[in-house]
CSV table of C-alpha atoms and ligand atoms in Angstrom, one decimal:
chain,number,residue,atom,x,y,z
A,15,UNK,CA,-34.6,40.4,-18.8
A,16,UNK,CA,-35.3,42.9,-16.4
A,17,UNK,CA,-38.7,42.2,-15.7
A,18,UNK,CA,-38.0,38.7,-14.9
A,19,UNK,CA,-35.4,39.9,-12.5
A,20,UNK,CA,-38.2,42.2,-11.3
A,21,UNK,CA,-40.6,39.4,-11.1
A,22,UNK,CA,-37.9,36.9,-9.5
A,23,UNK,CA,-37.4,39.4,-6.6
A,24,UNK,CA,-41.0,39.8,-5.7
A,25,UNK,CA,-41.8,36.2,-5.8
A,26,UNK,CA,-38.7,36.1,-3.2
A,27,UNK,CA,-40.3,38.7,-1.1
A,28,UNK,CA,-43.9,37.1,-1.0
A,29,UNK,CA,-42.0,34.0,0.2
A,30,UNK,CA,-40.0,35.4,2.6
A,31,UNK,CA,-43.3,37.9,3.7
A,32,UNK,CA,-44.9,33.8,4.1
A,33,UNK,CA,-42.1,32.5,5.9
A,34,UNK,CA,-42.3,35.3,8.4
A,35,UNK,CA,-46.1,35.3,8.9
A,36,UNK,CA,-46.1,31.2,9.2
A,37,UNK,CA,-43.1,31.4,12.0
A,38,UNK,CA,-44.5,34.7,14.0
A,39,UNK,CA,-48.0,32.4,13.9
A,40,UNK,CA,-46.6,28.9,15.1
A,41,UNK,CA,-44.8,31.2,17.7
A,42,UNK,CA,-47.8,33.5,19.0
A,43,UNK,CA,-49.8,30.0,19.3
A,44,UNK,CA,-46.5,27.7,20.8
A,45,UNK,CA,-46.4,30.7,23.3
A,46,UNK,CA,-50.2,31.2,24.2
A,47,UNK,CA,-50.5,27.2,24.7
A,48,UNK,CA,-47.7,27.3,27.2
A,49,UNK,CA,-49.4,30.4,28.9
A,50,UNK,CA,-53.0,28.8,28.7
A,51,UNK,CA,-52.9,28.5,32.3
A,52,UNK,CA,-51.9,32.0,33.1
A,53,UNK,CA,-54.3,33.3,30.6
A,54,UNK,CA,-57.5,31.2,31.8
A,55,UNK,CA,-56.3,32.6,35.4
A,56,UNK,CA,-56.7,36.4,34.2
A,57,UNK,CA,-59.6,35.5,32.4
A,58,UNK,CA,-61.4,33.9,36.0
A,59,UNK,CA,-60.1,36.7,38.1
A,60,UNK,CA,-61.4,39.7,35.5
A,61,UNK,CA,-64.7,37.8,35.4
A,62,UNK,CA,-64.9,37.2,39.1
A,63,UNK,CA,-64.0,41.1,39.1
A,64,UNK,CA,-67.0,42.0,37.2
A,65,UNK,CA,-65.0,43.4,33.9
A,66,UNK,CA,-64.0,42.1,30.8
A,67,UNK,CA,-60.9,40.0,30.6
A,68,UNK,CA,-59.3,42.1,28.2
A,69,UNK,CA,-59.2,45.9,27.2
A,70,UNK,CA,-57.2,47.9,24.4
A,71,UNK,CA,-54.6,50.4,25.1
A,72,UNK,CA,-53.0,53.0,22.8
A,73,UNK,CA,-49.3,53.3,22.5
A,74,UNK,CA,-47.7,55.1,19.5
A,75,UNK,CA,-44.9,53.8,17.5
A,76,UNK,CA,-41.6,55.2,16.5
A,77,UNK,CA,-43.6,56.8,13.5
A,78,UNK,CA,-46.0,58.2,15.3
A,79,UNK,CA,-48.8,55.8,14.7
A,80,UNK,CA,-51.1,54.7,17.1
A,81,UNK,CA,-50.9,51.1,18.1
A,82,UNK,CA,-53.9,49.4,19.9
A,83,UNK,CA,-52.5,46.5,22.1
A,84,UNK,CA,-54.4,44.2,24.2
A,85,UNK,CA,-54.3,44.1,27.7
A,86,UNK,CA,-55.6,41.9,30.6
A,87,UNK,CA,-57.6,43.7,33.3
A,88,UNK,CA,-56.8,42.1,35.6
A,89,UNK,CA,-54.0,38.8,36.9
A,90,UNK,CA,-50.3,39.4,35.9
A,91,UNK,CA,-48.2,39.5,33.2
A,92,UNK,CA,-51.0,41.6,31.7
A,93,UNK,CA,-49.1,43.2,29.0
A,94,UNK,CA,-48.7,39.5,27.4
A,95,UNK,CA,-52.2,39.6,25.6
A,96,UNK,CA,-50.6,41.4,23.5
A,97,UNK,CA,-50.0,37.9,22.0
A,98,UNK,CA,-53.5,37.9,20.3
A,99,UNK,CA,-52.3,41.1,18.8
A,100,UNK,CA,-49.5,39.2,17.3
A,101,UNK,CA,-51.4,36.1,16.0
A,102,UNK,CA,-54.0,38.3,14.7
A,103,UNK,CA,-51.0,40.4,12.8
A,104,UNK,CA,-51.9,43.9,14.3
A,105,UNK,CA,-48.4,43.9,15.1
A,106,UNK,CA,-44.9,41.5,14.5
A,107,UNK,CA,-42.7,40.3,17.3
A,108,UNK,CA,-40.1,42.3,15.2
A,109,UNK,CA,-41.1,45.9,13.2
A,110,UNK,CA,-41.0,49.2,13.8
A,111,UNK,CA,-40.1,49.9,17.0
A,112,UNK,CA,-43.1,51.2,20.2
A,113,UNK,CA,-42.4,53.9,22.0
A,114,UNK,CA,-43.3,52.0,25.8
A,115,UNK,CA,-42.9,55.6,27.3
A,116,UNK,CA,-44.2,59.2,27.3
A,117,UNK,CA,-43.3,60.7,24.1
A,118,UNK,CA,-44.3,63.5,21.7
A,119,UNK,CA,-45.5,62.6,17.9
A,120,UNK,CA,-43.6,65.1,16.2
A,121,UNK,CA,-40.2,64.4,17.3
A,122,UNK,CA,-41.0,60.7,16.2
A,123,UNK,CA,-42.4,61.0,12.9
A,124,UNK,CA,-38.9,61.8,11.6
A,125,UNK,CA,-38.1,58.0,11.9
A,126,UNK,CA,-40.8,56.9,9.9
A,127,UNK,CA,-39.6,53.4,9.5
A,128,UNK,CA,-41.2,52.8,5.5
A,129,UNK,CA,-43.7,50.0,5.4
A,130,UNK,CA,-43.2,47.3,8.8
A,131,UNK,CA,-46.1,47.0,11.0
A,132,UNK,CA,-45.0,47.8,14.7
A,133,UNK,CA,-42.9,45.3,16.6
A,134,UNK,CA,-42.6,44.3,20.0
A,135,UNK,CA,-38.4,43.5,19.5
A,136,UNK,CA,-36.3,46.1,17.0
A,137,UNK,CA,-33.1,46.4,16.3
A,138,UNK,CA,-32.8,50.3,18.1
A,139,UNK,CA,-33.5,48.0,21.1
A,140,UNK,CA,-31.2,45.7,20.5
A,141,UNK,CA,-28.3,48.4,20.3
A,142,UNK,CA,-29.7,50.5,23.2
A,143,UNK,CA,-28.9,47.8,25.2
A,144,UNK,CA,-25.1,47.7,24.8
A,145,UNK,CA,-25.4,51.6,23.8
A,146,UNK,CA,-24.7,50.3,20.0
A,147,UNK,CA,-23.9,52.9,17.7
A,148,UNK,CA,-24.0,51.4,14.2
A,149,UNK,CA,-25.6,54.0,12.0
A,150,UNK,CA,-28.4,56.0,11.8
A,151,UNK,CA,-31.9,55.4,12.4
A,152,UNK,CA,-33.8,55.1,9.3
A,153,UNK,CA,-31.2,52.8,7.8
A,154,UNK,CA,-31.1,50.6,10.3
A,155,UNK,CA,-34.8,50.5,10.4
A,156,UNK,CA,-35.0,50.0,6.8
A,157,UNK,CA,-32.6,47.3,6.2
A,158,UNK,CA,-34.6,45.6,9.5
A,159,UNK,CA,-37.6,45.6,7.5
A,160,UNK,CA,-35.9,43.9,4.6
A,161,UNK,CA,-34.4,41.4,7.1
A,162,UNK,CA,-36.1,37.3,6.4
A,163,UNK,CA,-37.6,35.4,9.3
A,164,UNK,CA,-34.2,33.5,10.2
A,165,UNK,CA,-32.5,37.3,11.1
A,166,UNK,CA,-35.8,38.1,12.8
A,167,UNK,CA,-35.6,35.2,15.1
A,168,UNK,CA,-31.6,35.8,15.5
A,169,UNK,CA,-32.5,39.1,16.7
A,170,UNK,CA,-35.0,38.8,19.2
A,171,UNK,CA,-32.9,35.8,20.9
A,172,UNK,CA,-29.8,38.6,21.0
A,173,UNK,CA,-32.1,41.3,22.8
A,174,UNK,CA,-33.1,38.7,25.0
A,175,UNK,CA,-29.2,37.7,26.0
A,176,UNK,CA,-27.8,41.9,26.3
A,177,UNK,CA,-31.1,42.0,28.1
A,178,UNK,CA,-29.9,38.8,30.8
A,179,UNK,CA,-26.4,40.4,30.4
A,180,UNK,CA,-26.7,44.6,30.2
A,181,UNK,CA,-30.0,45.1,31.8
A,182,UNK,CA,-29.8,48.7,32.7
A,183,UNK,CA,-29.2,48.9,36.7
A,184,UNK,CA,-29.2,52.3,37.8
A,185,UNK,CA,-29.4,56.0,37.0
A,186,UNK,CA,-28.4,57.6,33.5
A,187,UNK,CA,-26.3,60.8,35.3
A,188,UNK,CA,-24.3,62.9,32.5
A,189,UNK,CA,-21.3,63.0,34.7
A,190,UNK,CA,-19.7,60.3,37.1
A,191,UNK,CA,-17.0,57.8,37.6
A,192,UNK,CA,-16.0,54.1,38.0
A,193,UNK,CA,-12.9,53.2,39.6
A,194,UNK,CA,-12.4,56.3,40.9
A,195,UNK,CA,-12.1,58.0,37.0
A,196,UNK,CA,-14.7,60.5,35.9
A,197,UNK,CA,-16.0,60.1,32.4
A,198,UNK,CA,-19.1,61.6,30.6
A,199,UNK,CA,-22.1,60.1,30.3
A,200,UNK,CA,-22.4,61.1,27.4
A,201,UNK,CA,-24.6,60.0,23.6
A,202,UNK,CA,-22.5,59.8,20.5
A,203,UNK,CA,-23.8,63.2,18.9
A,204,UNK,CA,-22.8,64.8,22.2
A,205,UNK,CA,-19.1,63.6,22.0
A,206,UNK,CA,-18.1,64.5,18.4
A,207,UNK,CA,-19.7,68.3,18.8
A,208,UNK,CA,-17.0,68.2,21.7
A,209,UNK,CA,-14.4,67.0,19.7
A,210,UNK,CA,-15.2,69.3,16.8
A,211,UNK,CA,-16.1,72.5,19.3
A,212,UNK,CA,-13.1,75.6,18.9
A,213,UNK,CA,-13.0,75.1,22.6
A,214,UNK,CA,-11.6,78.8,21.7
A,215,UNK,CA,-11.9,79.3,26.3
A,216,UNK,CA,-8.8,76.3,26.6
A,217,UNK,CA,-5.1,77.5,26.4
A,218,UNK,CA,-3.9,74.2,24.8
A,219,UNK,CA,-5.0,71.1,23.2
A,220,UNK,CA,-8.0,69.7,24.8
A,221,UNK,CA,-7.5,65.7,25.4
A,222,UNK,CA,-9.9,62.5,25.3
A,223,UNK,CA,-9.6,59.2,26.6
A,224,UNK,CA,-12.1,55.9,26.1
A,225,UNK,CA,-11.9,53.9,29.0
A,226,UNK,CA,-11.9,50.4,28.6
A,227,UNK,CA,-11.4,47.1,30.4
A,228,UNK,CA,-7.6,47.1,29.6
A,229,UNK,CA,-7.1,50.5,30.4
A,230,UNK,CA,-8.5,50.2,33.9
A,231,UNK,CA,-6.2,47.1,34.3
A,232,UNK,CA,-3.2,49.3,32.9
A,233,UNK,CA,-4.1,51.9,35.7
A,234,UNK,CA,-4.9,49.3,38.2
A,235,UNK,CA,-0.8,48.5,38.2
A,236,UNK,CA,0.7,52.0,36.8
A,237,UNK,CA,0.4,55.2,38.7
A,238,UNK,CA,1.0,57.4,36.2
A,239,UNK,CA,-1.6,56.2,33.6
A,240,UNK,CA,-4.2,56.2,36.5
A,241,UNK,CA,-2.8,60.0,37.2
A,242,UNK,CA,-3.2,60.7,33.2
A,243,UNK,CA,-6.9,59.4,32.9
A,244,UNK,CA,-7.9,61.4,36.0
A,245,UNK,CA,-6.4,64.6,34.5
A,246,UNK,CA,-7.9,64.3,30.8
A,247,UNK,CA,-11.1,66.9,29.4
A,248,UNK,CA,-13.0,63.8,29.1
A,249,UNK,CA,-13.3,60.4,29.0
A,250,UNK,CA,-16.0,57.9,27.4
A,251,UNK,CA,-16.7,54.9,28.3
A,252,UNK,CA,-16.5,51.7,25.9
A,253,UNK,CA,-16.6,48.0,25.8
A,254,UNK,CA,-19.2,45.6,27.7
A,255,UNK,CA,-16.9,45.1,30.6
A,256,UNK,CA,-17.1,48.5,31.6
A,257,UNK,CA,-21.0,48.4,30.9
A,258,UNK,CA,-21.0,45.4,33.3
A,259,UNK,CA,-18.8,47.5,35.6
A,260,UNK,CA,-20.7,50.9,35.3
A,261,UNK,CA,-23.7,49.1,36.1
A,262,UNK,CA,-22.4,47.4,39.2
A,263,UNK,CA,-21.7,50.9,40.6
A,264,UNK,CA,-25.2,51.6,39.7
A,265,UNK,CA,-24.8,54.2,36.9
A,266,UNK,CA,-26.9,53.2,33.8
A,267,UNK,CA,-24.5,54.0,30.7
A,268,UNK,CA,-25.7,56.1,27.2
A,269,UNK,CA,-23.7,54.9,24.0
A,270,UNK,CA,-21.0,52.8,24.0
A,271,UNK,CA,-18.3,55.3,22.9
A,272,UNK,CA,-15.0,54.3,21.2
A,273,UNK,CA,-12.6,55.9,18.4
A,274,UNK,CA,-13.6,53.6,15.8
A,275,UNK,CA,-17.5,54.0,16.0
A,276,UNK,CA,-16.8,57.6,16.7
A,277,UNK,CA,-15.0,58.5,13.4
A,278,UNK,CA,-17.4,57.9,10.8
A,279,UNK,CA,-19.8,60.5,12.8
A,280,UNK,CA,-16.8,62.9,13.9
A,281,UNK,CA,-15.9,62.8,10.0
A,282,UNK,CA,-19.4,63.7,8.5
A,283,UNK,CA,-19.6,66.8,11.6
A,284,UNK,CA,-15.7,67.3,10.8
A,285,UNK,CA,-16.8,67.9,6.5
A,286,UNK,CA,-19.3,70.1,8.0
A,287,UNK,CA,-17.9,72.5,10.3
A,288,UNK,CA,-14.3,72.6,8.5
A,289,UNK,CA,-12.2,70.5,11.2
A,290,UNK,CA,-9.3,68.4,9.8
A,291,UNK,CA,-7.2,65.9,11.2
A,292,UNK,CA,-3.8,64.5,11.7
A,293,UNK,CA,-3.5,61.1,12.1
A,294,UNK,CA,-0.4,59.5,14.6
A,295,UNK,CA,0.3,55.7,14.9
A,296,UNK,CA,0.5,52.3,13.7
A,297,UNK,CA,3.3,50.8,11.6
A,298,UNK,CA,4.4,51.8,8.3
A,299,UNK,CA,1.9,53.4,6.2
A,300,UNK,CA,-1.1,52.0,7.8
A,301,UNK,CA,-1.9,56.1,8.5
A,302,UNK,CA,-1.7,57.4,5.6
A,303,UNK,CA,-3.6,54.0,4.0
A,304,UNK,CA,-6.4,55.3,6.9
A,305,UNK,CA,-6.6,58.3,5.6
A,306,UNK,CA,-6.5,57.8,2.1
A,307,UNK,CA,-9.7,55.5,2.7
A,308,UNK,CA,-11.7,57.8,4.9
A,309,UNK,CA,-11.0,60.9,2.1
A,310,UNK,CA,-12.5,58.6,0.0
A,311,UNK,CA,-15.5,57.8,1.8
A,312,UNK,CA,-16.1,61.0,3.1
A,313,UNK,CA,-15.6,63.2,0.7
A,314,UNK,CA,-14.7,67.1,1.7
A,315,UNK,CA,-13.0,65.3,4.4
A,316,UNK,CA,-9.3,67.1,5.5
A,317,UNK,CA,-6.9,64.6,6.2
A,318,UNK,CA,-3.3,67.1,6.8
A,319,UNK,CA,-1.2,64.8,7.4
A,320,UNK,CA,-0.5,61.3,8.9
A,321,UNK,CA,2.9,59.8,10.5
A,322,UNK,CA,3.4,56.1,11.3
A,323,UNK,CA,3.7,55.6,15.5
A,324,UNK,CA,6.9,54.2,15.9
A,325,UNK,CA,9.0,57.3,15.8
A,326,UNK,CA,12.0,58.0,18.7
A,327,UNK,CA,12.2,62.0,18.8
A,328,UNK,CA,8.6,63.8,20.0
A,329,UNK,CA,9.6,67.4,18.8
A,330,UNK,CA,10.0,66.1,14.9
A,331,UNK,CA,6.2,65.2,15.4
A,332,UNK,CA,4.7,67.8,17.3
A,333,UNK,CA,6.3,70.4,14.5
A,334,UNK,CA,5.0,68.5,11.5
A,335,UNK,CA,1.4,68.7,13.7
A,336,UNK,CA,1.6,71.8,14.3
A,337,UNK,CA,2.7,72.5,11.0
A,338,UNK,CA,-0.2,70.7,9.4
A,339,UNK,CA,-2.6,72.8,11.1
A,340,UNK,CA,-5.0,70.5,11.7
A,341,UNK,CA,-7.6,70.7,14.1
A,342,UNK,CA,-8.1,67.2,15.6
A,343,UNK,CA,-5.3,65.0,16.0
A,344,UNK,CA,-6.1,61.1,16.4
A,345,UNK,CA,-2.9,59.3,18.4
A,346,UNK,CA,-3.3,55.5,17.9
A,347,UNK,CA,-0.1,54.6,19.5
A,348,UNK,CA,-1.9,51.9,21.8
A,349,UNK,CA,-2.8,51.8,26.0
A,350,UNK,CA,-0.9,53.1,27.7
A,351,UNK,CA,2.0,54.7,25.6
A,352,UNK,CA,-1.1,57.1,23.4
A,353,UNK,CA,-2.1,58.7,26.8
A,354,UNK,CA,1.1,59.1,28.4
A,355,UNK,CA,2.0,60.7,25.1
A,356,UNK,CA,-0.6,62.9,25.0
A,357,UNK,CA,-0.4,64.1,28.3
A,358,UNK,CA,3.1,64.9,28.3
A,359,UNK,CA,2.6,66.8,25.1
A,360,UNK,CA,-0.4,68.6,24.8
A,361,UNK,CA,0.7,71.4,25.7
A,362,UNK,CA,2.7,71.8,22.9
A,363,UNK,CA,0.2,71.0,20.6
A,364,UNK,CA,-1.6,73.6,18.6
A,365,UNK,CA,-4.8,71.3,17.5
A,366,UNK,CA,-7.7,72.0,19.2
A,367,UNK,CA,-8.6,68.5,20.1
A,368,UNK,CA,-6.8,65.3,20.7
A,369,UNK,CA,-8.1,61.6,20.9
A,370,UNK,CA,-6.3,58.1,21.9
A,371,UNK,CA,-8.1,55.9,19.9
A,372,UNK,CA,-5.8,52.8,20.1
A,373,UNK,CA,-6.2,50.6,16.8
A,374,UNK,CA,-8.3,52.7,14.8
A,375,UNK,CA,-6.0,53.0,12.0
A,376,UNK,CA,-5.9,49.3,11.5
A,377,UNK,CA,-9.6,49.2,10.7
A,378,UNK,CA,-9.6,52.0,8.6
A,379,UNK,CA,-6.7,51.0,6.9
A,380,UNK,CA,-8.1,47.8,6.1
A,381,UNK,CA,-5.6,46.0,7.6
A,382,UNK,CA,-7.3,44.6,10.1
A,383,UNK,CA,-11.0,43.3,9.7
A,384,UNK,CA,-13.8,45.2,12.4
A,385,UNK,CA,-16.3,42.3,13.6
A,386,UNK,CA,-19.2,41.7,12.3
A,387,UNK,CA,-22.6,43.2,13.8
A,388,UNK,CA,-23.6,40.4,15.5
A,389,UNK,CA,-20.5,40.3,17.5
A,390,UNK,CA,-20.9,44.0,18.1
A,391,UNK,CA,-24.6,43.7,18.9
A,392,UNK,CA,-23.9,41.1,22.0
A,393,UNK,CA,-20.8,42.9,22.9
A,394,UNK,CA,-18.8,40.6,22.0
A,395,UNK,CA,-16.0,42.7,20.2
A,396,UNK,CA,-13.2,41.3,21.9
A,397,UNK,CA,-13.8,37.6,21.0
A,398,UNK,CA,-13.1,38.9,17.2
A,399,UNK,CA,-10.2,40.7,18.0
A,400,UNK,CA,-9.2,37.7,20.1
A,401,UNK,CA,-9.2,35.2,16.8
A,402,UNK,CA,-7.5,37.9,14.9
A,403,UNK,CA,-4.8,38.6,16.9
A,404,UNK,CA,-4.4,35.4,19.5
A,405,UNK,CA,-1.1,35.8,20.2
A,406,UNK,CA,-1.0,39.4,20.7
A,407,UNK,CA,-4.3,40.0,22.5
A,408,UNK,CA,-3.8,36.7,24.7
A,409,UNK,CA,-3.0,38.9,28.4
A,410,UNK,CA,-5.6,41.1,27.3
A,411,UNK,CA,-8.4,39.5,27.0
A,412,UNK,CA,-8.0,35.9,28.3
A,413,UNK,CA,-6.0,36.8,31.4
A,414,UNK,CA,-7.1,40.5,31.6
A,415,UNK,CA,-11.1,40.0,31.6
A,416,UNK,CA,-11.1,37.3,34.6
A,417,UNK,CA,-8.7,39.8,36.1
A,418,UNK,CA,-11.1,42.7,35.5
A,419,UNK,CA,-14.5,41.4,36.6
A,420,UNK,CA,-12.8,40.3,39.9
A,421,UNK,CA,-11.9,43.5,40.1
A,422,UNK,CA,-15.7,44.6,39.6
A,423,UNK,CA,-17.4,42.0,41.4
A,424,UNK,CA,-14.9,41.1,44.3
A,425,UNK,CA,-12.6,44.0,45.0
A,426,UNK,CA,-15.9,46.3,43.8
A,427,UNK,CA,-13.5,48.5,42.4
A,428,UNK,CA,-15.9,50.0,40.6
A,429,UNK,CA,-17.6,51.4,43.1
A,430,UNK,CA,-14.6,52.3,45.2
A,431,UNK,CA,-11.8,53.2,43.2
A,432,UNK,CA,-8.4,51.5,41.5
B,26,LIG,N1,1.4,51.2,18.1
B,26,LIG,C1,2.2,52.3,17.6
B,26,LIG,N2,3.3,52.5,18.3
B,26,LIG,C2,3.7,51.8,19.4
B,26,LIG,C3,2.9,50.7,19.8
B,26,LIG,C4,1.7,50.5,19.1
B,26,LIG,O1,1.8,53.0,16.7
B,26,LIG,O2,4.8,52.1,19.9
B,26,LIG,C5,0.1,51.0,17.3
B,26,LIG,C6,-0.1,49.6,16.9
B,26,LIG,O3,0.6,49.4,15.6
B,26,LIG,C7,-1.6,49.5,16.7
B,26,LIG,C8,-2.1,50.5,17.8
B,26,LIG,O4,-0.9,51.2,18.2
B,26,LIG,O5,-2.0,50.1,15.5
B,26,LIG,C9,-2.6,49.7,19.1
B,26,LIG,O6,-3.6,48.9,18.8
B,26,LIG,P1,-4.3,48.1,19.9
B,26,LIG,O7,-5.0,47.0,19.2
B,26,LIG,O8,-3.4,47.7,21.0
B,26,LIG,O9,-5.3,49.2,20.5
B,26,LIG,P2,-6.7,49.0,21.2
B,26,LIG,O10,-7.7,49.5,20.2
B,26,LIG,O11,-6.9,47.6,21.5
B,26,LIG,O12,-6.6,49.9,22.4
């Protein structure tokens, strides 16, 4: 029994292994025939040049093996010889990833991807390019390499969109600010050791923000929320608007940062370093359904207490916070009542850290489905939440994204402030 299951899953890899090497060679040789005449062209001019029309060049991969990649002396576009490389099957147009930069081996080999040849397209490309943070690295290369010829081809036609849509447009500075807000720059890993820091130098609870497309059209029309997002410890940046937008001000973004990509990572750091949470917001007993999942998931995880978000009186919660003793506290009370909330509060607050993190609890709970990966991939988040929630999300997104890229592209308010 189980070695015909054994057998029946080989014979499915060898035919997806044929499917893949049968499309990336009908594609190589589709794509050299349409660039014969740019090919014979290098070709001519190398020749008439006195060299040879093609050389090798080393590049490493993200496992630290050296890739030898064909190259035209001379013409342009003489990185696409690299299309012999393919037909030949030196390399795949998807597998393990190139390093196209200066880099040094031993920091690489730790992401030896198990098995894939190297790859012009990959999926750490993919995300980079909407700052996609969807796991870590050798799982994502690993399920890649398991991926059949069909997901291949669906990924490289997504890098090729985020790359029309998010090409990166400026300079990657740690700190700045669009619309007149400063945020951090910052990469995932950077933002949950501030979360889960003592931050033992600050009197009082320090506060985070994400910044998204709504919020900025909340602050656009309310004083005191653009007053509360200026005066915050930090904010992030999330969502492909404000990628769009950061990159019209010319500031070239890290990860995409949000609470509900955040708390699988601030959980694992949290299980590690001893934080624990409180978690304030959403109806009913979606919080303490939230937490009952993610003590599940995360085991070690300290989840002190949780409270539903639509409570009158302020000083019952703050004591049964500070009574909890937990170090972070996660307010998903939606934009803009979590950071008004916050800011008139924190002071009271004896938890070192405090996030708005708007629906978060929802997800977690279960109660309301995240999107799938694909949607995530192409930035494309908001569509989801769109079909899940029409009525609800219909100013938001339908009205309110219009509304915000003429705020980025014709009132540049980006670049000049709210
Ligand atoms: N919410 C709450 N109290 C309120 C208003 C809203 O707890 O007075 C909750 C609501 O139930 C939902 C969350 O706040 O769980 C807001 O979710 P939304 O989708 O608006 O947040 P987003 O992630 O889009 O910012």
């Amino acid at each position: 029994m189980l070695h015909n299951k054994t057998t029946q899953q080989t014979s499915k890899s060898s035919e997806q292994n044929l499917l893949r090497r049968v499309l990336r060679v009908t594609c190589a040789a589709a794509l050299t025939s349409v660039m014969l005449p740019l090919f014979i062209f290098n070709a001519v001019l190398s020749i008439a040049t006195f060299r040879a029309p093609l050389k090798k060049q080393k590049w490493l991969d993200i496992g630290g093996e050296v890739v030898e990649l064909y190259v035209w002396q001379a013409g342009v576009f003489k990185s696409s010889a690299m299309l012999f490389n393919i037909t030949a099957g030196d390399i795949h147009f998807v597998g393990t990833p190139i390093i196209w930069g200066e880099t040094t081996v031993p920091n690489v080999r730790r992401f030896k991807s198990p098995c894939a040849k190297a790859g012009v397209f990959d999926c750490l490309q993919l995300h980079s390019l909407t700052g996609l943070v969807a796991g870590d690295i050798p799982s994502l290369l690993a399920s890649q390499n398991e991926q059949g010829a069909v997901k291949d081809l669906a990924m490289v036609l997504k890098i090729l969109f985020c790359r029309c849509v998010y090409k990166d447009g400026g300079e990657k500075t740690a700190q700045s600010a669009v619309f007149g807000i400063p945020f951090d720059n910052a990469n995932m890993e950077d933002a949950v050791n501030w979360v889960c820091a003592s931050h033992t130098e600050a009197n009082y609870c320090q506060v985070g923000y994400f910044l998204n497309a709504n919020s900025i059209n909340l602050a656009a029309k309310q004083q005191e929320l653009r007053a509360v997002l200026t005066q915050s410890n930090k904010n992030f940046v999330d969502g492909s608007g404000m990628r769009l937008a950061a990159r019209h001000a010319g500031i070239n973004l890290a990860d995409n940062i949000n609470g509900t990509d955040m708390l699988p990572v601030l959980c694992r750091k949290a299980v590690e370093t001893g934080g624990s949470f409180f978690l304030l917001g959403a109806k009913d007993d979606i919080a303490q359904k939230a937490g009952d999942a993610l003590e599940t998931q995360f085991p070690g995880l300290d989840i002190r207490g949780t409270h539903h978000g639509y409570f009158k009186d302020d000083n019952d919660i703050i004591e049964k916070i500070n009574n909890s003793g937990a170090t972070i506290l996660l307010v998903a009370l939606g934009s803009p009542r979590q950071e008004v909330w916050l800011a008139k509060n924190r002071h009271r607050l004896n938890c070192r850290c405090a996030l708005a993190v708007g629906g978060l609890l929802d997800f977690f709970s279960g109660s309301i489905p995240r999107a799938p990966l694909w949607m995530r991939e192409l930035g494309l988040e908001w569509i989801w939440r769109l079909m899940q929630e029409p009525k609800a999300k219909f100013s938001r997104y339908v009205i309110g994204n219009p509304v915000f890229l003429f705020r980025v592209y014709v009132l540049k308010q980006s670049i000049r402030g709210l």
